[in-house]
Coordinates of C-alpha atoms and ligand atoms in Angstrom, one line a residue:
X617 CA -43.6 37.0 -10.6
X618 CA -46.1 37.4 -7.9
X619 CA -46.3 33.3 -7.6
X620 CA -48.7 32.3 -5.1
X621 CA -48.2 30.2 -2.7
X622 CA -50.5 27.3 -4.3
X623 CA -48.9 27.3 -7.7
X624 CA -45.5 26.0 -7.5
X625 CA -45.3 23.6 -9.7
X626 CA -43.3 22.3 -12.3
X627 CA -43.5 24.5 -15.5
X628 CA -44.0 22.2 -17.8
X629 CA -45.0 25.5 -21.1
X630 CA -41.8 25.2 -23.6
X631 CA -41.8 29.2 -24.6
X632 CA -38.2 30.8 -24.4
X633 CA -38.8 32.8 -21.1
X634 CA -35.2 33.7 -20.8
X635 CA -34.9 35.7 -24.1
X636 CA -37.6 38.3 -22.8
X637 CA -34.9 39.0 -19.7
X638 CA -32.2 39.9 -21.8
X639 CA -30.1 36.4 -21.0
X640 CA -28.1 34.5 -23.4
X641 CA -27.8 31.4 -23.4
X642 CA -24.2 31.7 -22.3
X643 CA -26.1 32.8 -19.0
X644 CA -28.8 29.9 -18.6
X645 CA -25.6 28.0 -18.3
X646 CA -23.7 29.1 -16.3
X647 CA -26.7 29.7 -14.0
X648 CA -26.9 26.3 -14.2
X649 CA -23.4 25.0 -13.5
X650 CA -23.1 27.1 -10.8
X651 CA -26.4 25.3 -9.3
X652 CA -24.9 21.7 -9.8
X653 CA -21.6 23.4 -8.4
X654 CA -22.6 24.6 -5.6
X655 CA -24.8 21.5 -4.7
X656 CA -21.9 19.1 -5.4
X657 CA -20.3 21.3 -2.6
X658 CA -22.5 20.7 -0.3
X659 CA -22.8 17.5 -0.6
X660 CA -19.0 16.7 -0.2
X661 CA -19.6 19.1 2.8
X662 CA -21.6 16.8 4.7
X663 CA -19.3 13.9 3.5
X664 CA -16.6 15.8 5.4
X665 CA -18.6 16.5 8.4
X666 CA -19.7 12.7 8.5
X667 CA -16.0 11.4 8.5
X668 CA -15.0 13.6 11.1
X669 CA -12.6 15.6 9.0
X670 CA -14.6 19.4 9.3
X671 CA -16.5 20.0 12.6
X672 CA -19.9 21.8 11.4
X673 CA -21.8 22.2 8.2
X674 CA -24.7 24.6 7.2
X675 CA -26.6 24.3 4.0
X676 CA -27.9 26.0 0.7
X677 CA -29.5 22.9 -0.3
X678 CA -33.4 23.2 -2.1
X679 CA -31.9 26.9 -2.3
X680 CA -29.6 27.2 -4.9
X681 CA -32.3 28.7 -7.3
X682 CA -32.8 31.8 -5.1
X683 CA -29.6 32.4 -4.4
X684 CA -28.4 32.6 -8.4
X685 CA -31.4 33.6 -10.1
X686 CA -30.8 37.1 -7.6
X687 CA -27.2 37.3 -7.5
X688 CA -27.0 37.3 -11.0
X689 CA -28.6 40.2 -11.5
X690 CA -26.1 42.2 -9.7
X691 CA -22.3 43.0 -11.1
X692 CA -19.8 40.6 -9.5
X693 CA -16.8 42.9 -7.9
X694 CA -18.9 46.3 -9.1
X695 CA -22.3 45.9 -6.3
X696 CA -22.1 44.3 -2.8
X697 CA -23.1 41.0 -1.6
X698 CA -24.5 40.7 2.0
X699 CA -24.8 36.6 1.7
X700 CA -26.1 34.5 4.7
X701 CA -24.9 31.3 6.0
X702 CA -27.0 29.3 3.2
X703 CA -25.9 31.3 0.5
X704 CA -22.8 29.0 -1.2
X705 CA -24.6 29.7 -4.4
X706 CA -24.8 33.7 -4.0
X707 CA -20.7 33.2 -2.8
X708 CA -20.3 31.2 -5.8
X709 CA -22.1 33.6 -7.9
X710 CA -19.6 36.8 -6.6
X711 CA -16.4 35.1 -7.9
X712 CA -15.6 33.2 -4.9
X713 CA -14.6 29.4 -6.0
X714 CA -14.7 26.5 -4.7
X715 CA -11.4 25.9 -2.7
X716 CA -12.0 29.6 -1.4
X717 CA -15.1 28.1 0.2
X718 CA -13.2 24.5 1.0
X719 CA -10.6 26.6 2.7
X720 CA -12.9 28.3 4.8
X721 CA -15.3 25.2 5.4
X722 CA -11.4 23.2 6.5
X723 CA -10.6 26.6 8.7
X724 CA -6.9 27.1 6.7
X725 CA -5.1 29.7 6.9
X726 CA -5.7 30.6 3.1
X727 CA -9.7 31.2 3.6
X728 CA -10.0 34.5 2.3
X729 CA -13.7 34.9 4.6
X730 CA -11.0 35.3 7.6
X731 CA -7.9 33.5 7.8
X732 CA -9.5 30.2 9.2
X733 CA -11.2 32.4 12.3
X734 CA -14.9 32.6 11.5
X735 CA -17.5 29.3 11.1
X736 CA -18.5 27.7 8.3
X737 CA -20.7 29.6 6.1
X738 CA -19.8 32.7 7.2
X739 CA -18.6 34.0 3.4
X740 CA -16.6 37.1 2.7
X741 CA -14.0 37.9 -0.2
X742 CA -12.7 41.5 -0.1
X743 CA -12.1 41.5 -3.8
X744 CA -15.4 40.6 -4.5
X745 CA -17.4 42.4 -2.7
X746 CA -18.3 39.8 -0.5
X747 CA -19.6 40.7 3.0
X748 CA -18.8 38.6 5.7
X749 CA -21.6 38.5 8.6
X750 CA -22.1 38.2 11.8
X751 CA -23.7 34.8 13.7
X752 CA -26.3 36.8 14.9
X753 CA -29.3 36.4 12.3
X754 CA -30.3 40.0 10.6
X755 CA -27.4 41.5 11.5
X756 CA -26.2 41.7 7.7
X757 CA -29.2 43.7 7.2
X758 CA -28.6 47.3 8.7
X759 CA -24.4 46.2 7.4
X760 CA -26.3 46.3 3.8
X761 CA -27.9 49.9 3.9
X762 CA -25.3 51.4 5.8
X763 CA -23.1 50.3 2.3
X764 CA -25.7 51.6 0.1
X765 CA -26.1 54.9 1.8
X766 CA -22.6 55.4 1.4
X767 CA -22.5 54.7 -2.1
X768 CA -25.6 56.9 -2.4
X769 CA -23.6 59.7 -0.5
X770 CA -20.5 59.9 -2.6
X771 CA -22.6 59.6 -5.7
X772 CA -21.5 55.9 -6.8
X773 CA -24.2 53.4 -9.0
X774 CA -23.2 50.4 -6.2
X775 CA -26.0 48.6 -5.1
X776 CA -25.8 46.4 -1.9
X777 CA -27.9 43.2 -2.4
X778 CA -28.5 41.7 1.2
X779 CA -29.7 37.6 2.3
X780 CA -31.9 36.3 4.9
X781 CA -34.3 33.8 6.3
X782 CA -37.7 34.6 7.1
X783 CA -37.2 34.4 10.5
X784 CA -34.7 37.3 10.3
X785 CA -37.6 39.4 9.1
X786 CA -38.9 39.1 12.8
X787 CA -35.7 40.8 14.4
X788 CA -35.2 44.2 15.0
X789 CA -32.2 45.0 12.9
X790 CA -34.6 44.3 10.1
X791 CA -37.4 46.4 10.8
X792 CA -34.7 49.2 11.2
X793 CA -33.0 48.5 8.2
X794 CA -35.9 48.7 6.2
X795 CA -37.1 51.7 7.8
X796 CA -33.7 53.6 7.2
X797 CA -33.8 52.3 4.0
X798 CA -37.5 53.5 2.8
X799 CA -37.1 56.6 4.3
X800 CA -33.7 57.2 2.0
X801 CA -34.1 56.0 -0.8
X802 CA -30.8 53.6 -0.3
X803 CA -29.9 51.3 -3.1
X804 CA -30.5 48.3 -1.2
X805 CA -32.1 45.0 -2.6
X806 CA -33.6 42.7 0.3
X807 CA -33.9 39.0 -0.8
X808 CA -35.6 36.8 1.8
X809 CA -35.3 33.2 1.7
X810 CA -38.4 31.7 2.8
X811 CA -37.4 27.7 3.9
X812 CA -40.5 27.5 5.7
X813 CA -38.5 27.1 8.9
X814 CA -36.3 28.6 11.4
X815 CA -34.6 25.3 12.4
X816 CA -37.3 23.3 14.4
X817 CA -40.0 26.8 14.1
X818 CA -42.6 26.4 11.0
X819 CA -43.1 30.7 9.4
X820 CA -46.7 30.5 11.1
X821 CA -45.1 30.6 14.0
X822 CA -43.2 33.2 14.0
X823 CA -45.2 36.1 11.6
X824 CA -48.8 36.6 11.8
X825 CA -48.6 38.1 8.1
X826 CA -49.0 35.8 5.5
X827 CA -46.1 36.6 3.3
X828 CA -42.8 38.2 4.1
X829 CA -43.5 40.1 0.8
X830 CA -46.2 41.9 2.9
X831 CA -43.7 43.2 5.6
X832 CA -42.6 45.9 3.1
X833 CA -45.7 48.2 2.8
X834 CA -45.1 49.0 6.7
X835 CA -41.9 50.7 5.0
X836 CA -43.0 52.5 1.8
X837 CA -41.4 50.7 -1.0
X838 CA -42.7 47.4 -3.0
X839 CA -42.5 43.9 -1.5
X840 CA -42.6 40.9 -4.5
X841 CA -43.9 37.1 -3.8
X842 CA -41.2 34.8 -6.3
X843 CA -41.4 31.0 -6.8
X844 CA -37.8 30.7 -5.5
X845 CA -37.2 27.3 -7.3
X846 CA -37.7 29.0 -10.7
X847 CA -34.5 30.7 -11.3
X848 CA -36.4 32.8 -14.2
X849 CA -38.8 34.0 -11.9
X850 CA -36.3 35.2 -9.2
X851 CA -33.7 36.4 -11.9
X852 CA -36.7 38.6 -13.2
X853 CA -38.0 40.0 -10.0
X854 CA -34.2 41.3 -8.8
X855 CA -33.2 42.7 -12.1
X856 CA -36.2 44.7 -11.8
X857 CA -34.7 45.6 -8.2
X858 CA -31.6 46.0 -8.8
X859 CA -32.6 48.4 -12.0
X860 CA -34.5 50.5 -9.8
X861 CA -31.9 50.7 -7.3
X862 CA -29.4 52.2 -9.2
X863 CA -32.0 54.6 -10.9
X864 CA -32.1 56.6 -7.4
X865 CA -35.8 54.6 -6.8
X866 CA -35.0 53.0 -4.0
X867 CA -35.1 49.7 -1.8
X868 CA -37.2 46.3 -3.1
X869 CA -37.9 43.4 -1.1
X870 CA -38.0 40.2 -2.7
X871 CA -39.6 37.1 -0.9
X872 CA -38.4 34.0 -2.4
X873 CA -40.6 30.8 -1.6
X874 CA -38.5 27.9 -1.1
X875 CA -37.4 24.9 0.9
X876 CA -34.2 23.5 2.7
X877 CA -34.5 20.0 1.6
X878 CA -32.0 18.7 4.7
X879 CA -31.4 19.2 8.0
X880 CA -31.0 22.6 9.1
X881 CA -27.4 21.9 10.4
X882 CA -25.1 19.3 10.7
X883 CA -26.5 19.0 14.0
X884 CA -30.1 19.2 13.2
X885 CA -32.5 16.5 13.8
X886 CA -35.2 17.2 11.5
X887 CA -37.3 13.8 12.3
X888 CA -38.2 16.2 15.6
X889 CA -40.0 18.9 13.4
X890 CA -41.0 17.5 9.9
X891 CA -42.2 14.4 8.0
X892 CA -39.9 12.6 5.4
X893 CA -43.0 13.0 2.6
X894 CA -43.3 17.0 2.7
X895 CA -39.2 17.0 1.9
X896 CA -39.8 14.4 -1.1
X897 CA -42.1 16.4 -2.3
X898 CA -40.0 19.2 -2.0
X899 CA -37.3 17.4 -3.7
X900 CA -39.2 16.9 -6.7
X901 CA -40.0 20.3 -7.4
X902 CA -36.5 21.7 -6.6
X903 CA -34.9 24.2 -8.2
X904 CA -31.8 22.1 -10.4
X905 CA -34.6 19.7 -11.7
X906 CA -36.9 23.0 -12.7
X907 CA -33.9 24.4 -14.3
X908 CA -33.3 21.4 -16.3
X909 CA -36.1 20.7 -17.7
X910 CA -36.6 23.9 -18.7
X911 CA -33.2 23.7 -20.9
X912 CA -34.2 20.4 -22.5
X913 CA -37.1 22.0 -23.6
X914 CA -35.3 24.6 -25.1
X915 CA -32.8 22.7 -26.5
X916 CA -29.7 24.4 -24.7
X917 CA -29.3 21.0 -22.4
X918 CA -28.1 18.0 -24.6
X919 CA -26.9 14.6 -22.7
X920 CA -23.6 15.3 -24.2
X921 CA -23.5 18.6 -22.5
X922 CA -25.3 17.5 -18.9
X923 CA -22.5 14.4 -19.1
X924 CA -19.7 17.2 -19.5
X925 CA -21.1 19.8 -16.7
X926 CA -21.1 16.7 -14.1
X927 CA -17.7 15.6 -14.7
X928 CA -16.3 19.4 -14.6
X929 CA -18.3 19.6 -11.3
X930 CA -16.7 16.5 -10.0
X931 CA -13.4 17.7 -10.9
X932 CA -13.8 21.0 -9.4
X933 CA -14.9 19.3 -5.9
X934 CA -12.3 17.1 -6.1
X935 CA -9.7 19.8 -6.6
X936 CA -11.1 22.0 -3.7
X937 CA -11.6 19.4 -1.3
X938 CA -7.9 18.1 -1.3
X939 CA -6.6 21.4 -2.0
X940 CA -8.3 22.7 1.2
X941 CA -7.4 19.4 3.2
X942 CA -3.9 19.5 3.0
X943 CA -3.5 23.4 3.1
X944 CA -1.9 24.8 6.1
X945 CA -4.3 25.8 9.4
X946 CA -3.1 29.6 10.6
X947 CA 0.2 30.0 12.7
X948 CA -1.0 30.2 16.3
X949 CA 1.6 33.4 16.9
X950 CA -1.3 34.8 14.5
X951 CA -3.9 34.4 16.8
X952 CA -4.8 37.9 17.7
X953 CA -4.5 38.6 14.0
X954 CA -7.3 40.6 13.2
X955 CA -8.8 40.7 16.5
X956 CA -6.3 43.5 18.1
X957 CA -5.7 47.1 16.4
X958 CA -1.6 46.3 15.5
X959 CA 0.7 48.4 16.6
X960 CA 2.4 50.3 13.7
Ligands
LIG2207 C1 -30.1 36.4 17.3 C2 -30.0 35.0 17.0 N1 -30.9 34.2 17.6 C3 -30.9 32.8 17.4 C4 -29.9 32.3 16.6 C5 -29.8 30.8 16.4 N2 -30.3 30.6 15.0 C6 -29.4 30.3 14.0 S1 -30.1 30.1 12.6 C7 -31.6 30.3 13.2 C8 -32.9 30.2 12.3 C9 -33.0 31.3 11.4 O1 -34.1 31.0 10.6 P1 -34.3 31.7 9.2 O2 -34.0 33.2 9.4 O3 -35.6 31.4 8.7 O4 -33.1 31.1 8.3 P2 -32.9 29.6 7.8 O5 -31.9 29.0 8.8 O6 -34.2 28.9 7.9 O7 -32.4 29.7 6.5 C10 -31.6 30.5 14.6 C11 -32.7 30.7 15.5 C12 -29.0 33.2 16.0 N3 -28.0 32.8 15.2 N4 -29.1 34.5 16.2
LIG2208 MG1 -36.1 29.8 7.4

């Protein structure tokens, strides 16, 4: 915790950092097939996009480290998850699978984010706990603590764990979130994203502070600096977070440093903002690499094993991808369908 900007490199000490955090394991791996997952996903996403057969694509990609090394500290279909539009990983992390988020990338009538209505990367799953958000950025934020002040207010342990760039940080519904928030105590974890961008808009830009992290003494509770590309490091910082939550403490925010290593959309043109050489660089020290070589190096990741995780991956995509493509799209007679209070 409280990774500085300067130092994130590859960890390259073999000491079991996991055991300390109370994960098996059990855990480290499926942390880690759920990474591969979820980039595999992507990937095929912007296959899709490319061939013309889904119009628009939005992407966790460099980010996958965050989004699980958080999420797992929460209870799938127990707490809340407030994901944003990068956030396959977090969905993935809930209990949604991967022809849920096919279905909803395809717009079919079987997406369970909204019946085929809302746009890519918009996730929700009522079963899980999965909070689908509004295009607007932030607006998921004041969603989050409303959640947790009602859990607070019938006496439930929920905690609401709520995603967002660090652009969202300079919008209003976040500085009233986090206000409402601080001043009650709400169970709330905030988990910031930091890409470095918002799309074409480098951070320095847009915050005169110099960490997002720092944004949280203006509201009275603790703000933490992670290396979001070490899983460990973020897991660490949100169980601490979540734990505190639940313990009637209060809110956390978590900065996670990171990087989108592609475009910011399927219609981005990052050769506008951003030299090739700062995303390789980037791309070596992402997240799925860091992750692996800390499991060879403690023996939980054999060849045998990696060889069986990619195939199951491959499988799964597969499955989701045709499965989505030759559901059926919604009936239009359903087109009001949640839009219009129905008559009873
Ligand atoms: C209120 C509002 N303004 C502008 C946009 C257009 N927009 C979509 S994503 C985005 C960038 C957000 O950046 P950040 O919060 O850092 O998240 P990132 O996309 O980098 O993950 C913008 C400006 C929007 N969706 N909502
Ligand atoms: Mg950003």
């Amino acid at each position: 915790m409280a990774t500085t900007d300067q130092d994130l490199t590859t960890a390259t000490s073999m000491e079991d950092r996991h055991t300390p955090l109370g994960l098996s394991e059990e855990d480290l791996k499926r942390m880690y097939y759920t990474m591969v997952l979820a980039r595999s996903l992507d990937e095929r996403m912007w296959i899709l996009n490319r061939q013309g057969k889904v119009a628009f694509v939005i992407s966790g990609q460099g980010q996958e480290g965050a989004q699980v090394g958080s999420a797992y500290a929460l209870r799938p279909d127990k707490d809340f998850f407030l994901p944003y539009y990068r956030d396959l990983t977090v969905a993935l992390t809930a209990g949604m699978t991967a022809r849920d988020l096919m279905l909803a990338l395809f717009a079919k009538a079987e997406d369970p984010a909204s019946g085929g209505r809302q746009m890519p990367g918009h996730y929700g799953h009522r079963a899980h706990n999965v909070v689908s958000g509004s295009s607007p950025i932030a607006t998921q934020i004041p969603h989050a603590v409303g959640i947790a002040m009602a859990a607070q207010i019938k006496g439930e342990d929920t905690v609401a764990a709520v995603y967002f760039g660090e652009a969202a940080t300079s919008k209003g519904d976040f500085h009233e979130g986090l206000n409402f928030a601080g001043v009650l105590k709400a169970p709330v974890v905030f988990i910031c994203e930091n890409n470095r961008y918002a799309i074409s808009v480098p951070e320095k830009k847009q915050m005169s502070v110099q960490n997002v992290a720092d944004r949280a003494l203006g509201y009275g509770f603790p703000g933490v600096i992670t290396d979001g590309n070490d899983v460990l490091d973020v897991y660490k910082a949100a169980k601490t977070a979540v734990d505190r939550a639940r313990a009637g403490e209060g809110p956390t925010l978590i900065e996670c440093k990171t990087y989108r290593i592609v475009p910011h959309s399927s219609d981005d043109d990052e050769s506008r903002y951003r030299q090739k050489v700062e995303v390789e660089e980037w791309k070596q020290k992402g997240p799925i690499e860091r992750m692996r070589q800390y499991l060879r190096g403690q023996g939980i990741l054999t060849e045998d094993l990696e060889k069986n995780i990619q195939a199951r991956v491959m499988e799964e995509v597969n499955d989701a991808t045709e499965y989505a493509d030759k559901a059926p799209y919604p009936e239009p007679d359903t087109l009001t369908k949640h839009v219009f209070a129905e008559r009873s």
